[in-house]
Coordinates of C-alpha atoms and ligand atoms in Angstrom, one line a residue:
M187 CA 47.2 89.9 -117.6
H188 CA 45.4 90.9 -121.0
D189 CA 43.3 87.6 -120.7
T190 CA 42.2 88.3 -117.3
G191 CA 38.7 89.3 -116.5
E192 CA 39.5 92.9 -115.0
W193 CA 41.7 93.6 -118.6
H194 CA 38.4 92.4 -120.4
A195 CA 36.0 94.2 -118.2
L196 CA 38.3 96.8 -119.0
S197 CA 38.3 97.0 -122.9
A198 CA 34.5 96.3 -122.8
H199 CA 34.1 99.5 -120.0
R200 CA 36.3 101.6 -123.3
D201 CA 34.0 100.3 -126.1
A202 CA 31.3 101.9 -123.6
L203 CA 33.0 105.2 -124.0
R204 CA 33.1 105.1 -127.9
G205 CA 32.2 108.2 -128.9
V206 CA 31.1 110.2 -125.6
H207 CA 32.7 113.5 -125.3
L208 CA 34.5 115.0 -122.5
R209 CA 32.1 117.3 -122.9
D210 CA 29.5 115.2 -122.6
L211 CA 30.8 113.4 -118.9
F212 CA 31.4 117.1 -117.2
D213 CA 27.5 117.7 -118.4
R214 CA 25.9 115.7 -117.5
D215 CA 27.7 115.2 -113.9
S216 CA 28.7 118.6 -112.2
D217 CA 30.8 118.1 -110.1
R218 CA 32.6 115.4 -111.8
G219 CA 36.2 118.5 -111.3
E220 CA 36.5 118.0 -108.1
R221 CA 35.2 114.9 -107.4
L222 CA 37.9 112.9 -109.5
T223 CA 40.9 114.6 -108.5
A224 CA 43.0 113.2 -105.3
E225 CA 45.7 115.6 -102.9
A226 CA 48.2 114.3 -101.2
D227 CA 50.7 117.0 -98.8
G228 CA 49.5 119.2 -100.3
L229 CA 50.1 117.9 -103.9
L230 CA 47.0 118.1 -105.5
L231 CA 46.2 115.3 -108.3
D232 CA 43.1 117.0 -111.3
Y233 CA 42.5 113.8 -113.4
S234 CA 38.9 114.9 -114.2
K235 CA 40.0 116.0 -117.9
N236 CA 40.6 112.1 -118.9
R237 CA 38.0 109.7 -120.8
L238 CA 37.1 108.4 -117.9
T239 CA 34.7 107.6 -115.3
D240 CA 34.1 106.6 -111.4
E241 CA 33.8 103.4 -113.3
T242 CA 37.1 103.3 -114.8
V243 CA 38.2 103.9 -112.2
A244 CA 36.7 101.6 -110.2
L245 CA 38.2 98.9 -113.0
L246 CA 41.8 99.8 -113.4
A247 CA 42.3 99.0 -109.1
A248 CA 40.8 95.8 -109.7
L249 CA 43.2 95.5 -112.4
A250 CA 45.9 96.8 -109.7
D251 CA 44.7 94.6 -107.4
G252 CA 44.9 91.4 -109.4
V253 CA 48.3 92.1 -110.2
R254 CA 48.9 92.3 -106.8
L255 CA 50.0 96.0 -107.1
R256 CA 50.0 95.9 -103.2
E257 CA 51.9 93.2 -102.3
W258 CA 54.5 94.2 -104.9
I259 CA 54.8 97.9 -103.6
V260 CA 56.1 96.2 -100.3
N261 CA 58.2 94.3 -101.3
M262 CA 60.2 96.7 -103.3
L263 CA 60.2 99.0 -99.9
T264 CA 61.6 96.5 -98.3
G265 CA 64.4 95.6 -100.6
E266 CA 63.0 92.5 -101.9
V267 CA 65.1 90.9 -104.9
V268 CA 62.6 93.5 -108.1
N269 CA 64.7 93.5 -110.9
F270 CA 65.0 90.4 -111.5
T271 CA 66.7 90.0 -114.4
E272 CA 69.2 91.5 -112.3
S273 CA 68.2 89.5 -109.7
R274 CA 68.5 92.9 -107.1
P275 CA 66.4 94.5 -104.7
A276 CA 65.5 98.5 -106.3
W277 CA 65.7 100.1 -103.2
H278 CA 66.0 103.8 -103.7
T279 CA 63.6 103.9 -101.5
A280 CA 65.6 103.2 -98.6
L281 CA 67.6 106.7 -99.4
R282 CA 64.6 108.6 -98.6
R283 CA 63.9 106.6 -95.2
P284 CA 64.0 109.3 -92.0
D285 CA 65.6 105.6 -90.9
P286 CA 68.0 105.3 -93.9
P287 CA 70.3 102.3 -93.0
P288 CA 73.8 103.0 -91.8
E289 CA 76.0 102.7 -94.5
V290 CA 73.6 105.5 -96.2
G291 CA 73.6 107.5 -93.2
E292 CA 77.2 107.6 -93.2
E293 CA 77.2 109.0 -97.0
L294 CA 74.3 111.5 -96.5
D295 CA 76.7 113.3 -93.6
R296 CA 79.7 112.7 -95.9
M297 CA 78.0 114.2 -98.5
A298 CA 77.3 116.8 -96.4
A299 CA 80.9 117.4 -95.1
F300 CA 82.3 117.6 -98.8
A301 CA 79.1 120.4 -100.0
S302 CA 80.3 123.2 -97.1
E303 CA 83.9 121.9 -97.8
A304 CA 83.1 122.6 -101.6
H305 CA 82.2 126.6 -100.5
G306 CA 85.3 126.8 -98.0
G307 CA 86.2 129.5 -100.5
K308 CA 88.9 127.1 -102.3
W309 CA 86.8 126.6 -105.1
D310 CA 84.7 128.6 -107.8
A311 CA 83.4 126.5 -110.1
L312 CA 82.1 122.7 -109.3
V313 CA 81.4 121.0 -112.4
N314 CA 79.6 117.6 -112.3
I315 CA 80.2 114.8 -114.5
G316 CA 78.0 112.0 -115.5
I317 CA 75.4 110.9 -118.2
G318 CA 72.2 109.6 -118.1
G319 CA 70.6 109.1 -114.2
S320 CA 74.8 110.0 -113.3
D321 CA 73.5 114.2 -115.0
L322 CA 69.6 114.5 -115.4
G323 CA 68.7 113.6 -111.7
P324 CA 71.2 116.4 -110.2
A325 CA 71.2 119.3 -113.7
M326 CA 67.2 119.2 -113.2
A327 CA 67.0 119.2 -109.4
T328 CA 69.8 122.3 -109.3
A329 CA 67.9 124.4 -112.5
A330 CA 64.9 123.3 -110.5
L331 CA 65.4 124.7 -107.5
A332 CA 67.6 127.1 -108.6
T333 CA 66.0 130.0 -106.0
Y334 CA 67.9 128.1 -103.1
V335 CA 71.2 127.8 -105.2
N336 CA 74.3 129.4 -102.7
Q337 CA 75.3 131.2 -105.9
E338 CA 79.0 131.9 -104.3
L339 CA 79.5 128.6 -106.6
D340 CA 79.1 127.7 -109.4
V341 CA 77.4 124.6 -110.4
R342 CA 77.5 122.9 -114.0
F343 CA 76.8 119.8 -115.5
L344 CA 78.6 117.8 -118.5
S345 CA 77.5 115.1 -119.8
N346 CA 77.9 114.9 -124.1
V347 CA 81.0 113.1 -125.6
D348 CA 80.5 115.8 -127.7
G349 CA 83.2 118.3 -127.3
A350 CA 81.6 120.9 -128.0
H351 CA 79.3 120.2 -124.4
F352 CA 83.2 120.4 -122.5
R353 CA 84.5 123.3 -124.9
E354 CA 81.2 125.5 -123.6
V355 CA 81.2 123.3 -120.3
T356 CA 84.2 124.7 -119.3
R357 CA 84.2 128.3 -120.4
G358 CA 85.1 131.5 -118.4
L359 CA 86.0 128.6 -115.5
D360 CA 90.0 129.1 -114.0
P361 CA 91.0 125.4 -114.1
A362 CA 93.1 126.0 -110.6
R363 CA 89.1 126.8 -109.4
T364 CA 87.4 124.1 -110.8
L365 CA 86.3 121.0 -108.7
F366 CA 84.9 118.0 -110.6
I367 CA 82.7 115.3 -109.9
V368 CA 83.0 112.1 -111.7
V369 CA 79.1 110.7 -111.1
S370 CA 79.0 107.3 -112.7
K371 CA 77.7 103.8 -111.1
T372 CA 79.5 101.3 -113.1
F373 CA 82.8 103.6 -113.4
T374 CA 83.1 102.0 -117.1
T375 CA 80.7 104.7 -118.9
T376 CA 82.9 105.5 -122.6
E377 CA 81.4 109.6 -122.2
T378 CA 82.2 110.2 -118.8
L379 CA 85.7 109.2 -118.5
T380 CA 86.6 110.8 -122.2
N381 CA 85.3 114.2 -120.4
A382 CA 87.2 113.3 -116.9
R383 CA 90.3 112.5 -118.6
T384 CA 90.1 115.7 -120.9
A385 CA 88.6 117.7 -117.5
R386 CA 91.7 116.7 -115.9
A387 CA 93.8 116.9 -118.5
W388 CA 92.8 120.8 -118.9
V389 CA 93.5 121.1 -114.1
A390 CA 96.9 119.7 -115.4
D391 CA 97.7 122.4 -118.1
A392 CA 97.1 125.4 -115.4
V393 CA 98.4 123.4 -112.0
G394 CA 100.5 120.1 -113.0
A395 CA 99.7 116.7 -112.5
K396 CA 100.1 115.6 -109.3
A397 CA 97.9 118.5 -108.0
A398 CA 95.7 118.3 -110.5
N399 CA 93.5 114.4 -109.0
S400 CA 93.4 116.4 -105.2
H401 CA 90.5 118.6 -107.8
F402 CA 88.4 115.3 -108.1
A403 CA 86.4 113.4 -106.3
A404 CA 83.9 110.6 -107.6
V405 CA 80.6 109.2 -106.4
T406 CA 80.1 104.9 -108.4
A407 CA 80.1 101.5 -106.9
R408 CA 82.9 100.8 -108.2
S409 CA 85.7 102.9 -105.6
D410 CA 88.6 100.3 -106.6
K411 CA 88.1 101.4 -110.5
A412 CA 87.3 105.5 -109.1
R413 CA 91.0 105.1 -106.9
E414 CA 92.7 103.7 -110.5
F415 CA 91.3 107.2 -111.9
G416 CA 93.9 108.6 -109.4
I417 CA 91.0 109.8 -107.0
D418 CA 91.5 109.9 -103.5
A419 CA 89.8 107.6 -101.8
N420 CA 88.8 110.0 -99.1
A421 CA 86.8 111.6 -102.1
V422 CA 84.8 108.2 -103.6
F423 CA 81.1 108.5 -102.4
A424 CA 79.5 105.9 -102.6
M425 CA 76.5 104.3 -104.5
W426 CA 74.8 100.6 -104.2
D427 CA 74.2 98.2 -106.6
W428 CA 70.7 98.4 -105.3
V429 CA 70.1 102.1 -106.7
G430 CA 69.5 102.0 -110.8
G431 CA 70.9 105.4 -112.1
R432 CA 67.6 106.8 -113.5
Y433 CA 66.7 105.6 -109.2
S434 CA 69.3 107.5 -107.7
L435 CA 69.4 111.4 -107.2
G436 CA 68.3 110.4 -103.0
S437 CA 72.1 108.7 -103.4
A438 CA 75.5 110.7 -103.9
V439 CA 74.4 110.6 -107.1
G440 CA 72.7 114.0 -105.4
L441 CA 76.2 115.8 -104.4
S442 CA 76.5 118.3 -107.0
L443 CA 73.0 119.1 -106.1
M444 CA 73.9 118.9 -102.5
A445 CA 76.2 121.4 -102.9
A446 CA 74.8 124.4 -105.1
V447 CA 71.7 124.1 -102.3
G448 CA 72.8 123.0 -99.2
P449 CA 72.3 119.7 -96.8
D450 CA 69.2 121.2 -95.4
A451 CA 67.3 121.8 -99.0
F452 CA 68.5 118.5 -99.8
A453 CA 67.1 116.4 -96.9
D454 CA 63.2 118.3 -97.7
M455 CA 64.2 117.0 -100.7
L456 CA 64.6 113.5 -99.4
A457 CA 61.7 114.2 -97.0
G458 CA 59.8 115.0 -100.1
M459 CA 59.9 112.0 -101.6
H460 CA 59.7 109.7 -98.5
H461 CA 56.4 110.8 -97.9
I462 CA 55.3 110.2 -101.7
D463 CA 57.1 106.8 -100.9
E464 CA 54.3 106.1 -97.7
H465 CA 51.6 107.6 -99.2
F466 CA 52.1 105.0 -102.4
R467 CA 52.0 102.1 -99.9
T468 CA 49.4 103.3 -97.8
A469 CA 46.5 105.2 -99.9
P470 CA 43.6 102.7 -101.8
W471 CA 43.9 102.6 -104.5
A472 CA 41.3 105.6 -105.8
E473 CA 43.3 108.3 -103.8
N474 CA 46.9 107.6 -104.7
L475 CA 48.6 108.9 -106.4
P476 CA 51.6 107.5 -108.4
A477 CA 49.5 104.8 -108.6
L478 CA 46.1 106.5 -110.3
L479 CA 48.9 108.8 -112.7
G480 CA 50.3 105.2 -113.7
L481 CA 46.4 103.7 -113.7
I482 CA 45.7 106.3 -115.9
G483 CA 48.9 105.8 -118.0
I484 CA 47.2 101.9 -118.8
W485 CA 43.9 103.2 -119.7
N486 CA 45.6 106.2 -121.8
R487 CA 47.8 103.6 -123.4
N488 CA 46.2 99.5 -123.8
F489 CA 43.2 100.9 -124.3
W490 CA 42.9 103.6 -125.6
G491 CA 45.9 102.9 -127.8
W492 CA 47.6 106.6 -127.2
P493 CA 51.9 106.3 -128.3
T494 CA 53.2 108.9 -126.9
Y495 CA 51.9 111.4 -123.6
A496 CA 53.7 115.3 -123.2
V497 CA 54.7 116.1 -119.8
L498 CA 54.4 120.0 -120.0
P499 CA 55.6 121.7 -116.9
Y500 CA 54.4 125.7 -116.4
S501 CA 57.6 126.0 -114.6
Q502 CA 60.8 127.3 -116.4
E503 CA 63.0 126.0 -113.5
L504 CA 61.6 122.9 -114.3
A505 CA 63.3 123.0 -117.9
L506 CA 64.4 120.0 -117.6
F507 CA 62.3 117.7 -115.5
P508 CA 59.9 116.7 -118.8
A509 CA 63.9 115.0 -119.7
Y510 CA 64.7 113.8 -116.6
I511 CA 61.3 111.3 -117.0
Q512 CA 61.8 111.3 -120.7
Q513 CA 65.0 108.7 -118.9
L514 CA 63.6 107.3 -116.0
D515 CA 59.8 106.4 -118.3
M516 CA 61.7 105.5 -121.4
E517 CA 64.3 103.4 -120.0
S518 CA 62.2 101.8 -117.1
S519 CA 59.3 100.9 -119.4
G520 CA 60.8 100.3 -122.9
K521 CA 60.7 96.6 -122.8
S522 CA 58.8 93.9 -125.0
V523 CA 59.4 90.5 -122.7
Q524 CA 57.6 90.4 -119.4
A525 CA 58.8 88.7 -116.2
D526 CA 58.3 85.0 -117.4
G527 CA 60.5 85.8 -120.6
T528 CA 57.9 85.5 -122.6
P529 CA 56.9 88.6 -125.2
A530 CA 54.8 91.4 -124.1
P531 CA 50.9 90.6 -125.0
T532 CA 50.7 93.9 -125.4
A533 CA 51.3 97.9 -125.8
T534 CA 54.0 99.0 -123.0
G535 CA 56.1 102.3 -122.4
P536 CA 54.8 105.4 -124.7
V537 CA 57.2 107.5 -125.8
V538 CA 57.5 110.7 -123.4
W539 CA 57.9 114.0 -124.5
G540 CA 57.3 117.7 -123.6
Q541 CA 58.7 120.8 -122.5
P542 CA 57.7 124.2 -120.0
G543 CA 55.5 126.1 -120.6
T544 CA 54.2 128.4 -122.2
N545 CA 56.9 128.3 -125.1
G546 CA 55.7 124.5 -126.1
Q547 CA 52.2 126.3 -127.1
H548 CA 53.7 128.3 -129.6
A549 CA 56.1 125.4 -130.9
F550 CA 54.1 122.3 -130.8
H551 CA 50.5 123.2 -129.0
Q552 CA 49.1 123.2 -132.8
L553 CA 49.1 119.8 -132.6
L554 CA 47.8 119.0 -129.6
H555 CA 44.7 121.1 -130.6
Q556 CA 44.3 119.7 -134.3
G557 CA 46.4 117.1 -135.0
T558 CA 45.6 113.5 -136.4
D559 CA 47.0 112.0 -132.9
I560 CA 45.9 112.5 -128.9
V561 CA 48.1 113.3 -127.0
P562 CA 47.3 113.3 -123.0
V563 CA 49.5 115.5 -121.3
E564 CA 50.6 116.1 -117.7
F565 CA 51.1 119.5 -116.9
I566 CA 52.6 120.7 -113.8
G567 CA 51.6 123.9 -112.2
F568 CA 53.1 125.8 -108.9
C569 CA 50.3 128.5 -107.1
R570 CA 53.1 130.6 -105.6
P571 CA 56.2 131.5 -108.3
N572 CA 59.3 131.3 -106.3
H573 CA 59.7 135.0 -107.9
S574 CA 57.8 138.8 -107.1
H575 CA 56.5 138.8 -110.8
I576 CA 53.3 138.1 -109.6
E577 CA 51.3 139.1 -113.2
H578 CA 54.0 137.0 -115.3
H579 CA 52.7 134.2 -112.7
D580 CA 48.6 135.0 -113.4
L581 CA 49.7 135.1 -116.9
L582 CA 51.6 131.6 -116.6
M583 CA 49.2 129.6 -115.2
A584 CA 45.8 131.5 -117.1
N585 CA 47.9 130.1 -119.6
L586 CA 47.8 125.8 -118.1
F587 CA 44.5 126.0 -117.6
A588 CA 43.3 127.3 -120.4
Q589 CA 45.4 124.6 -122.5
A590 CA 44.0 122.4 -120.5
E591 CA 40.1 123.7 -120.9
A592 CA 40.7 123.8 -124.9
L593 CA 41.4 120.5 -125.1
A594 CA 39.3 119.2 -123.1
F595 CA 36.1 121.1 -124.7
G596 CA 37.3 122.5 -127.9
A597 CA 35.2 125.0 -130.1
P598 CA 33.3 123.0 -131.5
D599 CA 31.3 125.8 -133.9
A600 CA 33.4 127.8 -135.2
G601 CA 31.7 127.3 -138.8
D602 CA 35.4 127.3 -140.5
P603 CA 36.8 123.7 -140.2
H604 CA 40.3 125.4 -139.9
R605 CA 39.6 126.6 -137.0
Q606 CA 38.1 123.8 -135.2
F607 CA 39.0 123.0 -132.3
P608 CA 37.3 118.7 -131.9
G609 CA 38.5 118.7 -127.3
N610 CA 37.9 115.7 -125.9
R611 CA 41.7 115.5 -125.5
P612 CA 42.7 114.4 -122.7
S613 CA 44.9 116.4 -119.5
T614 CA 46.0 116.0 -116.1
V615 CA 46.8 118.6 -113.5
L616 CA 49.4 118.4 -111.4
L617 CA 49.3 121.5 -109.0
A618 CA 51.0 122.0 -105.5
D619 CA 51.4 124.8 -103.8
Q620 CA 55.6 125.8 -104.6
L621 CA 58.3 124.4 -105.8
T622 CA 60.5 123.6 -103.1
P623 CA 62.5 120.4 -102.6
R624 CA 60.0 118.7 -100.7
T625 CA 57.3 119.5 -103.8
L626 CA 60.5 118.7 -106.5
G627 CA 61.0 115.3 -103.8
Q628 CA 57.5 114.5 -104.3
L629 CA 56.9 114.7 -108.1
V630 CA 60.2 112.5 -108.7
A631 CA 59.0 109.6 -106.6
L632 CA 55.5 110.3 -107.6
Y633 CA 56.5 109.8 -111.1
E634 CA 58.7 107.0 -110.5
H635 CA 56.0 105.0 -108.3
K636 CA 54.2 106.4 -111.8
V637 CA 56.4 103.8 -113.9
F638 CA 56.8 100.8 -111.2
T639 CA 52.4 101.2 -110.9
Q640 CA 53.4 100.6 -114.8
A641 CA 55.6 98.1 -115.5
T642 CA 53.7 96.0 -112.9
V643 CA 50.5 95.2 -114.8
W644 CA 52.8 94.5 -117.3
S645 CA 55.1 92.4 -115.9
I646 CA 57.9 94.2 -117.3
N647 CA 60.9 94.8 -115.3
P648 CA 61.6 98.3 -114.9
F649 CA 64.9 98.5 -113.8
D650 CA 67.2 96.4 -116.0
Q651 CA 68.2 98.4 -119.4
G652 CA 69.2 95.9 -121.5
G653 CA 68.7 97.8 -124.6
V654 CA 70.9 100.2 -124.1
E655 CA 74.2 97.6 -125.1
L656 CA 74.3 97.2 -128.4
G657 CA 75.1 100.1 -129.0
K658 CA 77.7 100.6 -126.7
T659 CA 79.3 97.9 -128.0
L660 CA 79.3 98.5 -131.6
A661 CA 80.6 102.1 -130.4
T662 CA 83.2 100.5 -129.4
D663 CA 84.3 98.7 -132.2
I664 CA 84.0 101.8 -135.0
A665 CA 85.7 104.2 -132.6
A666 CA 89.1 101.5 -132.5
E667 CA 88.5 101.4 -136.3
L668 CA 88.0 105.7 -136.6
T669 CA 92.0 105.5 -134.7
G670 CA 93.3 102.9 -136.5
A671 CA 93.7 101.2 -133.6
A672 CA 91.5 97.7 -135.7
H673 CA 91.0 96.8 -138.7
P674 CA 87.3 97.3 -141.0
N675 CA 84.8 94.4 -140.3
P676 CA 84.6 92.9 -143.2
T677 CA 80.8 92.2 -142.7
R678 CA 79.7 95.0 -141.5
D679 CA 76.4 95.6 -143.9
S680 CA 76.9 98.8 -146.5
S681 CA 75.4 101.8 -145.0
T682 CA 77.3 101.4 -142.1
Q683 CA 80.2 100.8 -144.2
S684 CA 80.2 103.5 -146.5
L685 CA 79.3 106.4 -144.0
I686 CA 82.5 105.6 -142.2
N687 CA 84.6 105.0 -145.0
R688 CA 82.9 108.9 -145.6
Y689 CA 83.4 110.5 -142.4
L690 CA 86.9 109.0 -142.8
E691 CA 87.7 110.9 -145.8
H692 CA 86.0 114.1 -144.3
R693 CA 87.0 114.7 -141.0
Ligands
LIG741 O1 73.3 103.6 -121.1 C1 72.8 103.8 -120.4 C2 72.8 104.0 -118.7 O2 73.5 102.9 -118.4 C3 72.5 104.4 -117.7 O3 71.5 103.5 -117.5 C4 73.0 104.8 -116.7 O4 72.2 106.2 -115.7 C5 73.9 106.0 -118.1 O5 74.1 104.7 -118.7 C6 75.5 106.5 -116.8 O6 75.5 105.4 -116.5 P1 76.7 104.5 -114.8 O7 76.8 106.0 -113.8 O8 77.6 103.6 -114.9 O9 78.4 105.7 -115.9

């Protein structure tokens, strides 16, 4: 791909754009700000403050055609084997189709029944136990849709194996009135099983070992393992091997979310996702929000060489969205081997980071404006808030607009070099009417397909995560040594061994 005509044309075009300031691009093109936008179902993408022109978009569209992006999208959406290293589909889009596969529809019905029972008066609290994709999606979405949450049930999320998390999440809860959902696709994840065992002991202390099992439900692709754990088959919800953890919010992994916001809001979220799936499949590249976001990501990463980007939602409700996108993007795109097993010839996944504005402005925006590295920013904002404090919302959004403006145009004539703002720092703005379940679904699908677009260009598999395995194996070995179940590994390096020794001496 890096040795194709499309790639070389983009390189030459980037050379021509070097030294051109965003100020120049706007000065010589009065309707650039309206034109370099795209819209889908009320969601506006303004990409005009990136270092690009109409020609860039045309060249990027040619790149998308060159890697047969449209064909790959259809393959993904029709359940073809696109996760080629694990020989299976990545068919999360089937979860949100209006006509889902029968097993998906059945599970959605079971989830709705469970969600309504959870509100039957027996439970005060529901704790989701899971990590990574079995935590970040429902945790992010439950916070994002706080205004839709039925407050009668206190829905909380336990992920870290750090006992402090268990202590904090269960603080103030009555074990006799707390329901747990153990979410683990594999049902082998150490953190999740450790937390689940601790939770069961905590409940058993209050209600006895026999009754404790009725406080547990599970979501997993390994129902056998959940039943072995003692969870009743009726309380085990299926996920399928064709749904990746970080793509699983629309599956039963979203059960805690559904219990929090209700089946209707959950269905609206699925509808928002499906809308973007269809948009991704059908819209021309220059009007295609996920494709544009991905192609601009390629432009920034590969042609300008910027190694990170920031996701900055101007929305406290989206406080966990950057962390969610971090897993989605970095676990998918942090690869250096191509489909054919050869080393990736260009840079792949960038580092993703961020937190909500305006807080970040008082923390790290200094570096965004004056630092030596360029960090492209993706701002997310809403025209209408989910609260009545309009003056707050005007201020919040004024700050979003001002940050994008300051980054792009700077303030060249300040005199004092310490106070100079160079500008020419790229950003993209996603502006929606309001943060609703549907909008949230759109945003999630938008980023999923952004990641897919980039992976297709890089020819990497975005649906596996082999890079997490070595650490898990080593931790299991070390844990056995810490508990005395195994002897120290004589071939271990001296740094790791002396850290372990010091830990054992001091704990
Ligand atoms: O370790 C990474 C990972 O496998 C993620 O991909 C996944 O979302 C998370 O762990 C949790 O896995 P599981 O749902 O199997 O417990």
